[in-house]
């Protein structure tokens, strides 16, 4: 089998091995593939792997040899699923490789919002502690989480893992999810309406997929329903937030802080209003990226192809 990996650089910048794919066929790995070279590089390959390189209906039409598309991620909106299904191409993703990595990262963002650790460390290293009259100082309010309410929008694997960490910190967890999870099966958290969650939560964290229905979920209207001084965390998808309206809420003090690992456009344009918003932590979409999680992702992606070849495909998103 001829296998093409269109954009392997993000998953594997050189610190792990592609050997799990080598036993499955002849593998060509490209660090990145510009749009004009996608069809050429796929060529007559039967299996294609992509992370963020788009595979459109036009590409699928021009590459009739393709039988399998593997997404090197959980989100699969880079593939035209309808076109793939029409051509009987199986598309598989990797749904659960990074649960604890992302939950851990969301915790890090939460603690950074509460303690501004990086800011204070930077100030000390630049001489801000030297020569002080007192033994300590702080530039920003420090927040204890015990007794505070964490509102989770979405309660899949990552959301439920983050809930357990928050509970260990003494937080009460509120959950809103449109998926219809049974509250009886999760009696350690409180299921609420979205409006109740917005109104009661001290911290709101997004853990839902981006869909047509929830794009721009965090906007001027939903922010108005939040507590004054509430904080927002997003490790899900940037399109869940109307960014200029969040920036407005941060700059006016309606929200006291936000910590975002994702933005609507990645990389962002330099005029993104959040880049200069007050008390807004932004990191470059790395919650998923610990080496252990990436090794796990690669192994599952290879197993997806192996199971497809065995006639027992798994993690199918093209049904």
C-alpha positions as a printed NumPy array, in Angstrom:
array([[  0.   ,   0.   ,   0.   ],
       [  1.158,   3.51 ,  -0.809],
       [  0.687,   5.831,   2.178],
       [  1.085,   9.627,   2.116],
       [  1.318,  11.812,   5.211],
       [  0.644,  15.361,   4.044],
       [  1.666,  17.409,   7.1  ],
       [  3.657,  15.42 ,   9.619],
       [  5.678,  18.287,  11.115],
       [  3.206,  19.3  ,  13.838],
       [  2.634,  15.769,  15.115],
       [  6.263,  14.763,  14.768],
       [  8.849,  17.561,  14.578],
       [ 11.522,  14.886,  14.891],
       [ 11.261,  13.637,  18.457],
       [  9.25 ,  10.465,  17.691],
       [  9.334,   7.865,  14.922],
       [  7.033,   7.051,  12.023],
       [  7.98 ,   3.348,  12.236],
       [  4.428,   2.254,  13.161],
       [  3.355,   3.131,   9.614],
       [  6.253,   1.46 ,   7.82 ],
       [  4.916,  -2.052,   8.374],
       [  1.687,  -1.079,   6.603],
       [  3.147,   0.031,   3.26 ],
       [  5.434,   2.472,   1.487],
       [  5.275,   5.742,   3.41 ],
       [  5.981,   9.241,   2.094],
       [  6.07 ,  11.898,   4.818],
       [  5.871,  15.62 ,   4.051],
       [  6.381,  18.209,   6.774],
       [  3.798,  20.494,   5.158],
       [  1.854,  20.494,   1.914],
       [  0.709,  23.734,   0.289],
       [ -2.719,  23.612,  -1.27 ],
       [ -1.394,  23.66 ,  -4.836],
       [  0.589,  20.436,  -4.216],
       [ -2.055,  18.366,  -2.398],
       [ -3.314,  16.438,  -5.424],
       [  0.193,  15.932,  -6.793],
       [  1.531,  14.545,  -3.533],
       [ -1.409,  12.229,  -2.98 ],
       [ -0.997,  10.915,  -6.529],
       [ -2.016,   7.259,  -6.687],
       [ -1.805,   6.669,  -2.926],
       [ -4.509,   4.499,  -1.377],
       [ -4.14 ,   5.89 ,   2.143],
       [ -3.72 ,   9.547,   3.069],
       [ -3.115,  11.09 ,   6.47 ],
       [ -3.698,  14.749,   7.259],
       [ -3.724,  16.936,  10.32 ],
       [ -4.733,  20.378,   9.061],
       [ -4.147,  20.09 ,   5.309],
       [ -7.625,  20.273,   3.722],
       [ -8.912,  17.403,   1.616],
       [-11.753,  18.883,  -0.401],
       [-14.346,  17.351,  -2.683],
       [-12.248,  18.492,  -5.644],
       [ -9.166,  16.756,  -4.258],
       [-11.128,  13.561,  -3.651],
       [-12.471,  13.667,  -7.188],
       [ -8.957,  14.064,  -8.601],
       [ -7.454,  11.251,  -6.512],
       [ -9.523,   8.148,  -7.352],
       [ -6.998,   5.721,  -5.82 ],
       [ -7.708,   6.916,  -2.282],
       [ -9.597,   4.389,  -0.188],
       [ -8.739,   5.607,   3.31 ],
       [ -8.221,   9.033,   4.886],
       [ -6.778,   9.213,   8.372],
       [ -7.031,  12.414,  10.37 ],
       [ -4.085,  12.923,  12.737],
       [ -6.352,  14.7  ,  15.218],
       [ -9.784,  14.48 ,  16.809],
       [-11.424,  17.229,  14.748],
       [-12.057,  16.196,  11.145],
       [-13.554,  19.292,   9.529],
       [-10.505,  19.472,   7.21 ],
       [-11.984,  16.577,   5.216],
       [-15.104,  16.858,   3.049],
       [-16.886,  13.965,   4.722],
       [-19.846,  13.945,   2.336],
       [-17.572,  13.724,  -0.707],
       [-15.541,  10.962,   0.911],
       [-18.658,   8.972,   1.766],
       [-19.944,   9.394,  -1.785],
       [-16.726,   7.816,  -3.086],
       [-16.852,   5.036,  -0.436],
       [-13.715,   6.379,   1.227],
       [-13.396,   5.521,   4.906],
       [-12.379,   8.487,   7.065],
       [-11.109,   7.866,  10.598],
       [-10.036,  10.224,  13.368],
       [ -8.271,   9.773,  16.716],
       [-10.841,  10.65 ,  19.364],
       [ -9.301,  10.018,  22.767],
       [ -5.518,  10.244,  22.704],
       [ -5.197,  13.531,  24.62 ],
       [ -7.875,  13.463,  27.301],
       [ -5.596,  13.893,  30.295],
       [ -3.138,  16.14 ,  28.435],
       [ -5.852,  18.669,  27.609],
       [ -7.5  ,  18.408,  31.041],
       [ -4.092,  19.019,  32.623],
       [ -3.519,  22.016,  30.355],
       [ -6.928,  23.488,  31.14 ],
       [ -5.955,  23.214,  34.814],
       [ -2.72 ,  25.056,  34.081],
       [ -4.635,  27.855,  32.376],
       [ -7.025,  28.067,  35.315],
       [ -4.184,  28.329,  37.838],
       [ -2.387,  30.917,  35.721],
       [ -5.535,  33.065,  35.673],
       [ -5.74 ,  32.789,  39.455],
       [ -2.073,  33.403,  40.313],
       [ -0.383,  35.053,  37.282],
       [  2.645,  32.866,  37.917],
       [  4.395,  33.691,  34.664],
       [  3.892,  37.433,  35.148],
       [  5.28 ,  37.387,  38.684],
       [  8.217,  35.176,  37.748],
       [  9.117,  37.502,  34.887],
       [  8.915,  40.51 ,  37.179],
       [ 11.185,  38.888,  39.774],
       [ 13.748,  37.911,  37.123],
       [ 13.794,  41.488,  35.833],
       [ 14.648,  42.77 ,  39.333],
       [ 11.215,  43.596,  40.66 ],
       [ 11.744,  41.785,  44.003],
       [ 15.248,  43.089,  44.636],
       [ 15.325,  45.957,  47.122],
       [ 11.643,  45.659,  48.134],
       [ 10.782,  46.868,  51.62 ],
       [  8.521,  43.855,  52.242],
       [  9.179,  40.138,  51.872],
       [  6.449,  39.707,  49.232],
       [  4.329,  41.599,  46.722],
       [  1.818,  40.91 ,  43.968],
       [  0.681,  42.887,  40.95 ],
       [ -2.636,  41.146,  40.335],
       [ -5.39 ,  39.772,  42.553],
       [ -4.693,  36.212,  43.716],
       [ -7.719,  33.92 ,  43.714],
       [ -8.443,  30.849,  45.815],
       [-10.614,  28.307,  43.999],
       [-12.088,  26.544,  47.025],
       [-15.845,  27.093,  46.97 ],
       [-15.905,  28.664,  43.527],
       [-18.135,  27.337,  40.739],
       [-16.72 ,  25.944,  37.509],
       [-19.137,  25.821,  34.582],
       [-18.332,  23.258,  31.889],
       [-19.927,  23.666,  28.479],
       [-19.55 ,  20.15 ,  27.118],
       [-18.99 ,  17.036,  29.201],
       [-17.153,  14.486,  27.111],
       [-13.921,  12.769,  28.095],
       [-11.939,  15.975,  28.564],
       [-14.677,  17.899,  30.326],
       [-15.319,  15.104,  32.809],
       [-11.567,  14.683,  33.455],
       [-11.219,  18.418,  34.119],
       [-14.226,  18.259,  36.438],
       [-12.461,  15.744,  38.686],
       [ -9.376,  17.965,  38.923],
       [-11.536,  21.002,  39.73 ],
       [-13.37 ,  19.065,  42.426],
       [-10.03 ,  18.105,  43.961],
       [ -9.343,  21.861,  44.21 ],
       [-12.61 ,  22.304,  46.104],
       [-14.719,  23.663,  43.252],
       [-18.384,  22.947,  42.616],
       [-18.93 ,  21.828,  39.027],
       [-21.885,  22.885,  36.883],
       [-22.415,  21.238,  33.492],
       [-24.351,  22.192,  30.401],
       [-24.419,  19.762,  27.504],
       [-26.925,  19.372,  24.67 ],
       [-25.963,  15.7  ,  24.276],
       [-28.549,  14.438,  26.729],
       [-26.178,  12.823,  29.247],
       [-28.018,  11.39 ,  32.204],
       [-27.652,  13.515,  35.331],
       [-28.259,  10.391,  37.422],
       [-25.104,   8.805,  36.   ],
       [-23.036,  11.866,  36.977],
       [-24.376,  12.748,  40.399],
       [-21.106,  14.406,  41.448],
       [-21.789,  17.387,  39.166],
       [-24.821,  19.599,  38.724],
       [-26.455,  19.645,  35.278],
       [-28.01 ,  22.996,  34.444],
       [-29.417,  25.039,  31.607],
       [-26.959,  27.181,  29.7  ],
       [-28.423,  30.38 ,  31.139],
       [-28.093,  29.069,  34.703],
       [-24.506,  28.014,  34.093],
       [-23.606,  31.41 ,  32.654],
       [-25.197,  33.232,  35.576],
       [-23.735,  31.131,  38.391],
       [-20.214,  30.188,  37.285],
       [-17.091,  31.937,  38.502],
       [-15.111,  30.204,  35.766],
       [-16.495,  28.893,  32.47 ],
       [-14.531,  26.352,  30.436],
       [-15.402,  25.208,  26.913],
       [-15.153,  21.488,  26.117],
       [-17.545,  21.032,  23.204],
       [-16.964,  20.463,  19.488],
       [-17.533,  23.358,  17.112],
       [-20.765,  22.942,  15.156],
       [-23.016,  25.099,  13.003],
       [-25.352,  25.414,  15.991],
       [-22.822,  26.624,  18.57 ],
       [-20.445,  28.784,  16.498],
       [-20.056,  32.106,  18.321],
       [-21.623,  30.672,  21.485],
       [-19.627,  33.096,  23.606],
       [-20.759,  36.491,  22.387],
       [-21.945,  39.832,  23.722],
       [-25.353,  38.403,  24.685],
       [-24.043,  35.332,  26.518],
       [-21.285,  37.343,  28.204],
       [-23.924,  39.766,  29.52 ],
       [-25.503,  36.835,  31.367],
       [-22.229,  35.952,  33.138],
       [-21.18 ,  37.105,  36.563],
       [-19.231,  40.334,  36.642],
       [-15.585,  39.331,  36.967],
       [-16.051,  35.768,  35.701],
       [-13.198,  34.051,  33.86 ],
       [-13.252,  32.075,  30.611],
       [-11.097,  29.141,  29.464],
       [-11.105,  27.663,  25.965],
       [ -9.158,  24.542,  24.979],
       [-11.821,  23.431,  22.475],
       [-12.196,  25.455,  19.272],
       [-11.682,  29.157,  18.651],
       [-14.852,  29.486,  16.58 ],
       [-16.932,  29.043,  19.728],
       [-16.081,  32.644,  20.627],
       [-16.877,  35.947,  18.935],
       [-13.416,  37.3  ,  19.538],
       [-13.938,  41.042,  19.301],
       [-16.871,  40.791,  21.731],
       [-14.765,  38.817,  24.223],
       [-12.001,  41.424,  23.88 ],
       [-14.564,  44.123,  24.616],
       [-15.71 ,  42.295,  27.762],
       [-12.119,  41.934,  28.989],
       [-11.216,  45.552,  28.308],
       [-14.308,  46.88 ,  30.082],
       [-13.773,  44.584,  33.072],
       [-17.018,  42.657,  32.612],
       [-14.827,  39.548,  32.573],
       [-11.716,  39.536,  34.741],
       [ -9.685,  37.227,  32.523],
       [ -9.579,  34.683,  29.741],
       [ -7.141,  31.885,  28.932],
       [ -7.292,  30.581,  25.379],
       [ -5.316,  27.819,  23.689],
       [ -7.298,  28.152,  20.459],
       [ -8.363,  31.006,  18.196],
       [-10.756,  31.251,  15.273],
       [ -7.88 ,  31.668,  12.798],
       [ -4.644,  29.797,  13.497],
       [ -2.121,  31.313,  13.246],
       [ -3.983,  34.562,  14.021],
       [ -3.679,  37.767,  12.039],
       [ -1.745,  40.428,  13.921],
       [ -4.906,  42.538,  14.236],
       [ -6.788,  39.926,  16.271],
       [ -8.32 ,  42.046,  19.079],
       [ -7.538,  39.435,  21.724],
       [ -3.794,  39.855,  21.23 ],
       [ -3.991,  43.203,  23.032],
       [ -6.957,  42.538,  25.31 ],
       [ -6.668,  43.042,  29.039],
       [ -5.697,  39.963,  31.094],
       [ -5.953,  37.568,  28.169],
       [ -3.609,  34.571,  28.142],
       [ -3.157,  33.052,  24.678],
       [ -1.093,  29.966,  23.872],
       [ -0.515,  28.462,  20.404],
       [ -2.885,  25.441,  20.393],
       [ -0.58 ,  23.168,  22.378],
       [ -2.83 ,  21.55 ,  24.991],
       [ -2.81 ,  18.318,  22.951],
       [  0.935,  18.242,  22.3  ],
       [  2.869,  16.517,  25.113],
       [  5.161,  13.872,  23.63 ],
       [  3.29 ,  11.082,  25.385],
       [ -0.002,  12.19 ,  23.828],
       [  1.524,  12.522,  20.364],
       [  2.99 ,   9.005,  20.549],
       [ -0.442,   7.745,  21.563],
       [ -2.053,   9.656,  18.686],
       [  0.358,   8.212,  16.142],
       [ -0.19 ,   4.691,  17.412],
       [ -3.974,   4.958,  17.191],
       [ -3.778,   6.547,  13.725],
       [ -1.666,   3.63 ,  12.47 ],
       [ -4.015,   1.168,  14.153],
       [ -6.944,   2.847,  12.359],
       [ -5.314,   2.001,   9.011],
       [ -4.359,  -1.471,  10.149],
       [ -7.932,  -2.209,  11.21 ],
       [ -9.222,  -0.834,   7.91 ],
       [ -6.932,  -3.203,   6.008],
       [ -8.178,  -6.077,   8.176],
       [-11.769,  -5.26 ,   7.255],
       [-12.694,  -4.063,  10.747],
       [-12.37 ,  -0.271,  10.57 ],
       [-12.582,   1.745,  13.784],
       [-13.07 ,   5.403,  14.72 ],
       [-15.028,   5.995,  11.506],
       [-16.396,   9.506,  11.014],
       [-17.578,   9.049,   7.409],
       [-20.641,   6.878,   8.051]])
